[in-house]
């Protein structure tokens, strides 16, 4: 199934790997261990087999050692926090999530740590200090805002889970655009590749559209590879599963439909680049590098999903066969227990 997905997903961008990848593997484990982020043997095994450092090395192939270390630690933090929410009741407790998120933002804004802070807060404070030593305060403000957007999406997902709501496709896309942390990934392109995006470009509609499409592509690639894991856990915030439950499609058709949606977005992103106006020689050069960074993320993301064991805990084809055999009963039972949010 991995071979099928890898060959089917449209991605005409070439692969590049950061030259510091060999340093990253050992360093990444040292950092999460130093801040005691791997709570037990199970979490340790899950972290080491996921190889997040490979994702970062492919996504930011051109940046220097210190910046790639920071990027690696940030994504280790994000995945560990995501797993803690997935493997506990936090993912269904929006009010509890808000309290954690509020404290994380306070830490990012420079609040003093206390004995009541959890290990993740100490790790986040370390990231803040290191980023501000290298990056500008203005850029860091954009980074913190992206974190706030990510947290807002996570709370909206938790609220849906608590109320047992299956969102409609438009609502799903809006929430997923936030909860995927995609904005964090593209904001970090500026940091890693030493770009200076002027405000006039950042506020331009075409720049926002480039970001939106890139984030969608990254999120939908994730969804296509992870739907079996999320279906097994009862989560519905996934493009494949929204199509499956909302449009009552056979699962195999829902997967193919999700692939088509992903591929269309990639083609539209490329077409959008071809139609870019000129913003002046200096700004055009920065924008070209930024788009190259987006393409590197899309390619590196797909390569990592194809090679990582993180989402291979359930055999997809077996899942498809099992679900389709009992679709008339099991699917109706699931839907009868959940509120389907239809488009207004």
Short mmCIF file of C-alpha atoms in Angstrom, two decimals:
data_model
loop_
_atom_site.label_atom_id
_atom_site.label_comp_id
_atom_site.label_asym_id
_atom_site.label_seq_id
_atom_site.Cartn_x
_atom_site.Cartn_y
_atom_site.Cartn_z
CA UNK A 1 0.00 0.00 0.00
CA UNK A 2 2.86 2.41 0.72
CA UNK A 3 4.19 1.84 -2.79
CA UNK A 4 0.74 2.58 -4.20
CA UNK A 5 0.37 5.81 -2.26
CA UNK A 6 3.90 6.98 -3.01
CA UNK A 7 3.47 6.45 -6.74
CA UNK A 8 -0.06 7.89 -6.84
CA UNK A 9 0.55 11.14 -4.98
CA UNK A 10 1.63 13.82 -7.44
CA UNK A 11 4.89 15.45 -6.38
CA UNK A 12 7.11 16.73 -9.24
CA UNK A 13 9.69 18.25 -6.88
CA UNK A 14 13.16 16.76 -6.45
CA UNK A 15 14.47 15.41 -3.14
CA UNK A 16 17.28 17.15 -1.25
CA UNK A 17 18.73 16.20 2.13
CA UNK A 18 20.47 18.51 4.57
CA UNK A 19 24.17 17.70 4.81
CA UNK A 20 23.93 17.65 8.62
CA UNK A 21 21.50 14.71 8.73
CA UNK A 22 24.01 12.37 10.37
CA UNK A 23 24.51 14.80 13.25
CA UNK A 24 20.78 15.27 13.71
CA UNK A 25 19.86 11.70 14.65
CA UNK A 26 22.00 11.56 17.78
CA UNK A 27 21.38 15.20 18.64
CA UNK A 28 17.57 14.90 18.39
CA UNK A 29 17.51 12.05 20.89
CA UNK A 30 19.88 13.90 23.23
CA UNK A 31 17.64 17.00 23.28
CA UNK A 32 14.36 15.21 24.07
CA UNK A 33 16.18 13.13 26.70
CA UNK A 34 17.71 16.22 28.31
CA UNK A 35 14.25 17.70 28.82
CA UNK A 36 12.75 14.36 29.88
CA UNK A 37 10.17 14.40 27.09
CA UNK A 38 10.16 10.62 26.60
CA UNK A 39 8.07 9.54 29.56
CA UNK A 40 8.52 5.77 29.28
CA UNK A 41 9.90 2.95 27.15
CA UNK A 42 6.85 2.91 24.88
CA UNK A 43 7.16 6.64 24.11
CA UNK A 44 10.91 6.18 23.58
CA UNK A 45 10.38 3.42 21.02
CA UNK A 46 7.70 5.42 19.27
CA UNK A 47 9.97 8.44 19.03
CA UNK A 48 13.03 6.59 17.77
CA UNK A 49 11.18 4.64 15.08
CA UNK A 50 9.48 7.80 13.78
CA UNK A 51 12.78 9.38 12.65
CA UNK A 52 11.54 12.95 12.78
CA UNK A 53 15.08 14.15 12.07
CA UNK A 54 14.74 12.71 8.55
CA UNK A 55 11.60 14.77 7.96
CA UNK A 56 13.41 17.95 9.01
CA UNK A 57 16.53 17.13 6.97
CA UNK A 58 14.39 16.74 3.84
CA UNK A 59 12.14 19.71 4.57
CA UNK A 60 14.94 22.21 5.28
CA UNK A 61 17.81 20.96 3.12
CA UNK A 62 19.72 24.23 2.81
CA UNK A 63 20.07 25.60 6.35
CA UNK A 64 23.08 25.51 8.67
CA UNK A 65 23.69 23.17 11.59
CA UNK A 66 22.41 25.37 14.42
CA UNK A 67 19.17 26.19 12.63
CA UNK A 68 18.51 22.61 11.56
CA UNK A 69 18.98 21.55 15.20
CA UNK A 70 16.35 24.08 16.27
CA UNK A 71 13.97 22.92 13.53
CA UNK A 72 14.51 19.30 14.55
CA UNK A 73 13.80 20.06 18.20
CA UNK A 74 10.69 22.04 17.33
CA UNK A 75 9.18 19.16 15.38
CA UNK A 76 10.15 16.67 18.06
CA UNK A 77 8.25 18.92 20.49
CA UNK A 78 5.21 19.13 18.22
CA UNK A 79 4.99 15.40 17.59
CA UNK A 80 5.48 14.54 21.27
CA UNK A 81 2.75 16.98 22.30
CA UNK A 82 0.48 15.64 19.56
CA UNK A 83 1.04 12.08 20.79
CA UNK A 84 0.31 13.07 24.39
CA UNK A 85 -3.02 14.51 23.27
CA UNK A 86 -3.81 11.48 21.10
CA UNK A 87 -2.95 8.92 23.77
CA UNK A 88 -4.84 10.59 26.60
CA UNK A 89 -8.22 12.22 27.12
CA UNK A 90 -6.73 15.65 26.41
CA UNK A 91 -7.73 15.36 22.77
CA UNK A 92 -11.38 15.41 23.91
CA UNK A 93 -11.05 18.16 26.54
CA UNK A 94 -10.97 21.57 24.82
CA UNK A 95 -11.00 23.55 28.08
CA UNK A 96 -8.06 21.62 29.51
CA UNK A 97 -6.19 22.05 26.24
CA UNK A 98 -6.75 25.81 26.39
CA UNK A 99 -5.01 25.97 29.77
CA UNK A 100 -1.95 24.12 28.49
CA UNK A 101 -1.89 26.22 25.34
CA UNK A 102 -2.19 29.46 27.27
CA UNK A 103 0.83 28.54 29.36
CA UNK A 104 2.85 27.47 26.31
CA UNK A 105 2.20 30.85 24.68
CA UNK A 106 3.18 32.64 27.89
CA UNK A 107 6.47 30.71 27.86
CA UNK A 108 7.06 31.61 24.20
CA UNK A 109 6.47 35.24 25.13
CA UNK A 110 9.16 35.07 27.83
CA UNK A 111 7.32 34.15 31.04
CA UNK A 112 9.48 32.84 33.87
CA UNK A 113 9.30 29.10 34.43
CA UNK A 114 8.08 27.76 37.77
CA UNK A 115 8.06 24.42 39.56
CA UNK A 116 4.51 23.92 38.30
CA UNK A 117 5.58 23.94 34.66
CA UNK A 118 5.74 20.64 32.80
CA UNK A 119 8.79 19.36 30.91
CA UNK A 120 7.38 20.53 27.59
CA UNK A 121 7.31 24.11 28.87
CA UNK A 122 11.01 23.95 29.76
CA UNK A 123 11.79 22.56 26.31
CA UNK A 124 9.75 25.32 24.67
CA UNK A 125 11.60 27.95 26.66
CA UNK A 126 14.88 26.52 25.39
CA UNK A 127 13.63 26.79 21.81
CA UNK A 128 12.60 30.39 22.38
CA UNK A 129 16.02 31.38 23.70
CA UNK A 130 17.88 29.72 20.85
CA UNK A 131 15.60 31.15 18.15
CA UNK A 132 15.95 34.70 19.47
CA UNK A 133 19.72 34.36 19.57
CA UNK A 134 19.69 33.81 15.80
CA UNK A 135 16.41 35.15 14.41
CA UNK A 136 14.82 38.59 14.58
CA UNK A 137 12.18 39.57 17.13
CA UNK A 138 9.85 40.58 14.29
CA UNK A 139 10.10 37.13 12.73
CA UNK A 140 9.62 35.49 16.14
CA UNK A 141 6.35 37.39 16.59
CA UNK A 142 5.08 35.74 13.40
CA UNK A 143 6.27 32.40 14.74
CA UNK A 144 4.34 32.83 18.01
CA UNK A 145 1.22 33.83 16.11
CA UNK A 146 1.54 30.64 14.04
CA UNK A 147 1.73 28.66 17.29
CA UNK A 148 -1.47 30.35 18.48
CA UNK A 149 -3.19 29.39 15.22
CA UNK A 150 -2.04 25.79 15.62
CA UNK A 151 -3.36 25.64 19.18
CA UNK A 152 -6.71 27.15 18.09
CA UNK A 153 -7.12 24.37 15.53
CA UNK A 154 -6.32 21.70 18.11
CA UNK A 155 -8.98 23.10 20.46
CA UNK A 156 -11.58 23.12 17.68
CA UNK A 157 -10.80 19.47 16.93
CA UNK A 158 -11.05 18.59 20.63
CA UNK A 159 -14.43 20.33 20.81
CA UNK A 160 -15.70 18.27 17.88
CA UNK A 161 -14.47 15.06 19.50
CA UNK A 162 -16.11 15.98 22.81
CA UNK A 163 -19.42 16.62 21.05
CA UNK A 164 -18.96 13.64 18.70
CA UNK A 165 -19.29 15.85 15.63
CA UNK A 166 -18.09 14.88 12.16
CA UNK A 167 -17.33 18.18 10.41
CA UNK A 168 -18.41 18.91 6.85
CA UNK A 169 -15.64 19.12 4.26
CA UNK A 170 -15.31 22.94 4.32
CA UNK A 171 -15.21 23.07 8.11
CA UNK A 172 -12.68 20.24 8.17
CA UNK A 173 -10.39 22.07 5.70
CA UNK A 174 -10.55 25.28 7.73
CA UNK A 175 -9.74 23.53 11.02
CA UNK A 176 -7.10 21.24 9.48
CA UNK A 177 -5.33 24.24 7.99
CA UNK A 178 -4.73 25.32 11.59
CA UNK A 179 -4.30 22.05 13.49
CA UNK A 180 -1.76 20.58 11.06
CA UNK A 181 0.81 23.17 12.26
CA UNK A 182 1.39 23.86 8.59
CA UNK A 183 1.78 27.59 9.18
CA UNK A 184 4.60 26.85 11.61
CA UNK A 185 6.39 24.81 8.96
CA UNK A 186 6.29 27.55 6.33
CA UNK A 187 7.10 30.34 8.79
CA UNK A 188 10.18 28.34 9.74
CA UNK A 189 11.30 28.41 6.10
CA UNK A 190 12.09 32.10 6.63
CA UNK A 191 14.19 31.30 9.70
CA UNK A 192 16.04 28.32 8.23
CA UNK A 193 16.72 29.85 4.81
CA UNK A 194 17.54 33.37 6.08
CA UNK A 195 14.74 35.07 4.18
CA UNK A 196 13.42 38.58 4.67
CA UNK A 197 9.74 38.62 3.71
CA UNK A 198 8.59 42.28 3.66
CA UNK A 199 5.19 43.12 5.11
CA UNK A 200 3.87 44.26 1.73
CA UNK A 201 4.46 40.75 0.39
CA UNK A 202 3.29 38.97 3.54
CA UNK A 203 -0.07 40.73 3.33
CA UNK A 204 -0.51 40.15 -0.41
CA UNK A 205 -3.33 37.79 -1.39
CA UNK A 206 -1.14 35.75 -3.71
CA UNK A 207 1.40 35.16 -0.91
CA UNK A 208 -1.41 34.02 1.40
CA UNK A 209 -2.68 31.70 -1.33
CA UNK A 210 0.77 30.13 -1.76
CA UNK A 211 0.87 29.42 1.98
CA UNK A 212 -2.67 28.09 2.11
CA UNK A 213 -2.14 25.64 -0.74
CA UNK A 214 1.19 24.44 0.65
CA UNK A 215 -0.37 23.84 4.07
CA UNK A 216 -3.28 21.98 2.49
CA UNK A 217 -0.92 19.73 0.53
CA UNK A 218 1.11 18.90 3.64
CA UNK A 219 -2.02 18.20 5.70
CA UNK A 220 -3.68 16.03 3.05
CA UNK A 221 -0.52 14.02 2.49
CA UNK A 222 -0.54 13.33 6.22
CA UNK A 223 -4.22 12.36 6.09
CA UNK A 224 -3.75 9.90 3.24
CA UNK A 225 -0.97 8.09 5.07
CA UNK A 226 -2.50 8.25 8.55
CA UNK A 227 -6.21 7.59 8.00
CA UNK A 228 -6.00 3.98 9.24
CA UNK A 229 -4.41 5.03 12.50
CA UNK A 230 -6.97 7.78 13.02
CA UNK A 231 -9.88 5.55 12.10
CA UNK A 232 -8.67 2.99 14.63
CA UNK A 233 -8.53 5.69 17.33
CA UNK A 234 -11.96 7.09 16.46
CA UNK A 235 -10.72 10.43 15.13
CA UNK A 236 -12.46 11.90 12.06
CA UNK A 237 -10.32 14.98 11.38
CA UNK A 238 -8.85 13.49 8.25
CA UNK A 239 -9.66 14.15 4.59
CA UNK A 240 -10.16 10.47 3.78
CA UNK A 241 -12.47 9.92 6.76
CA UNK A 242 -14.53 13.07 6.19
CA UNK A 243 -15.16 11.86 2.62
CA UNK A 244 -15.91 8.36 3.92
CA UNK A 245 -18.40 9.41 6.59
CA UNK A 246 -19.85 12.57 5.03
CA UNK A 247 -20.29 11.36 1.46
CA UNK A 248 -20.81 7.69 2.40
CA UNK A 249 -18.11 6.63 -0.06
CA UNK A 250 -16.51 3.19 0.04
CA UNK A 251 -13.22 3.61 1.86
CA UNK A 252 -11.10 2.74 -1.16
CA UNK A 253 -12.94 5.35 -3.24
CA UNK A 254 -12.54 7.92 -0.43
CA UNK A 255 -8.78 7.32 -0.50
CA UNK A 256 -8.65 7.82 -4.27
CA UNK A 257 -10.79 10.94 -3.99
CA UNK A 258 -8.43 12.35 -1.34
CA UNK A 259 -5.45 11.62 -3.62
CA UNK A 260 -7.20 13.51 -6.44
CA UNK A 261 -7.86 16.50 -4.17
CA UNK A 262 -4.22 16.49 -3.04
CA UNK A 263 -2.93 16.29 -6.60
CA UNK A 264 -5.19 19.08 -7.81
CA UNK A 265 -3.86 21.34 -5.07
CA UNK A 266 -0.24 20.60 -6.09
CA UNK A 267 -1.00 21.49 -9.71
CA UNK A 268 -2.78 24.69 -8.67
CA UNK A 269 0.21 25.67 -6.53
CA UNK A 270 2.53 25.26 -9.52
CA UNK A 271 0.13 27.24 -11.72
CA UNK A 272 -0.01 29.98 -9.09
CA UNK A 273 3.77 30.29 -9.11
CA UNK A 274 3.73 30.61 -12.91
CA UNK A 275 1.35 33.57 -12.65
CA UNK A 276 3.23 35.54 -9.99
CA UNK A 277 3.55 39.27 -10.63
CA UNK A 278 6.87 41.01 -10.09
CA UNK A 279 7.39 42.72 -6.75
CA UNK A 280 10.79 44.13 -7.66
CA UNK A 281 14.13 42.36 -8.09
CA UNK A 282 15.02 41.96 -4.39
CA UNK A 283 11.56 40.82 -3.27
CA UNK A 284 11.24 38.47 -6.25
CA UNK A 285 14.51 36.79 -5.26
CA UNK A 286 13.27 36.23 -1.68
CA UNK A 287 9.95 34.92 -2.93
CA UNK A 288 11.69 32.48 -5.28
CA UNK A 289 13.69 31.08 -2.35
CA UNK A 290 10.52 30.89 -0.25
CA UNK A 291 8.69 28.89 -2.90
CA UNK A 292 11.71 26.58 -3.24
CA UNK A 293 11.43 26.05 0.52
CA UNK A 294 7.75 25.15 0.13
CA UNK A 295 8.55 22.63 -2.59
CA UNK A 296 11.31 21.15 -0.42
CA UNK A 297 8.76 20.69 2.39
CA UNK A 298 6.23 19.01 0.13
CA UNK A 299 8.84 16.60 -1.24
CA UNK A 300 10.51 15.97 2.12
CA UNK A 301 7.15 15.41 3.78
CA UNK A 302 6.10 12.77 1.25
CA UNK A 303 9.50 11.04 1.39
CA UNK A 304 9.32 10.87 5.17
CA UNK A 305 5.80 9.43 5.28
CA UNK A 306 6.75 6.80 2.76
CA UNK A 307 9.81 5.71 4.77
CA UNK A 308 8.63 6.23 8.36
CA UNK A 309 7.13 3.44 10.48
CA UNK A 310 5.03 5.96 12.41
CA UNK A 311 1.86 5.36 10.41
CA UNK A 312 2.33 1.71 9.49
CA UNK A 313 0.86 0.09 12.60
CA UNK A 314 -2.26 -1.08 10.74
CA UNK A 315 -2.24 -2.80 7.37
CA UNK A 316 -4.31 -0.48 5.19
CA UNK A 317 -5.51 -3.03 2.65
CA UNK A 318 -6.73 -5.36 5.39
CA UNK A 319 -8.55 -2.45 6.97
CA UNK A 320 -10.24 -1.57 3.69
CA UNK A 321 -11.40 -5.16 3.17
CA UNK A 322 -12.67 -5.54 6.74
CA UNK A 323 -14.58 -2.27 6.72
CA UNK A 324 -16.12 -2.81 3.32
CA UNK A 325 -17.34 -6.29 4.27
CA UNK A 326 -19.36 -4.84 7.12
CA UNK A 327 -19.95 -1.35 5.76
CA UNK A 328 -23.73 -1.53 5.75
CA UNK A 329 -23.79 -2.23 9.50
CA UNK A 330 -20.65 -0.75 11.04
CA UNK A 331 -20.69 2.53 9.13
CA UNK A 332 -24.32 3.17 9.96
CA UNK A 333 -23.65 2.40 13.62
CA UNK A 334 -20.78 4.89 13.74
CA UNK A 335 -22.85 7.56 12.06
CA UNK A 336 -25.82 6.96 14.33
CA UNK A 337 -23.61 7.66 17.33
CA UNK A 338 -22.12 10.87 15.92
CA UNK A 339 -23.57 14.17 14.80
CA UNK A 340 -22.76 14.85 11.16
CA UNK A 341 -22.19 18.56 10.63
CA UNK A 342 -23.60 19.32 7.20
CA UNK A 343 -22.68 22.38 5.12
CA UNK A 344 -24.88 25.36 5.77
#
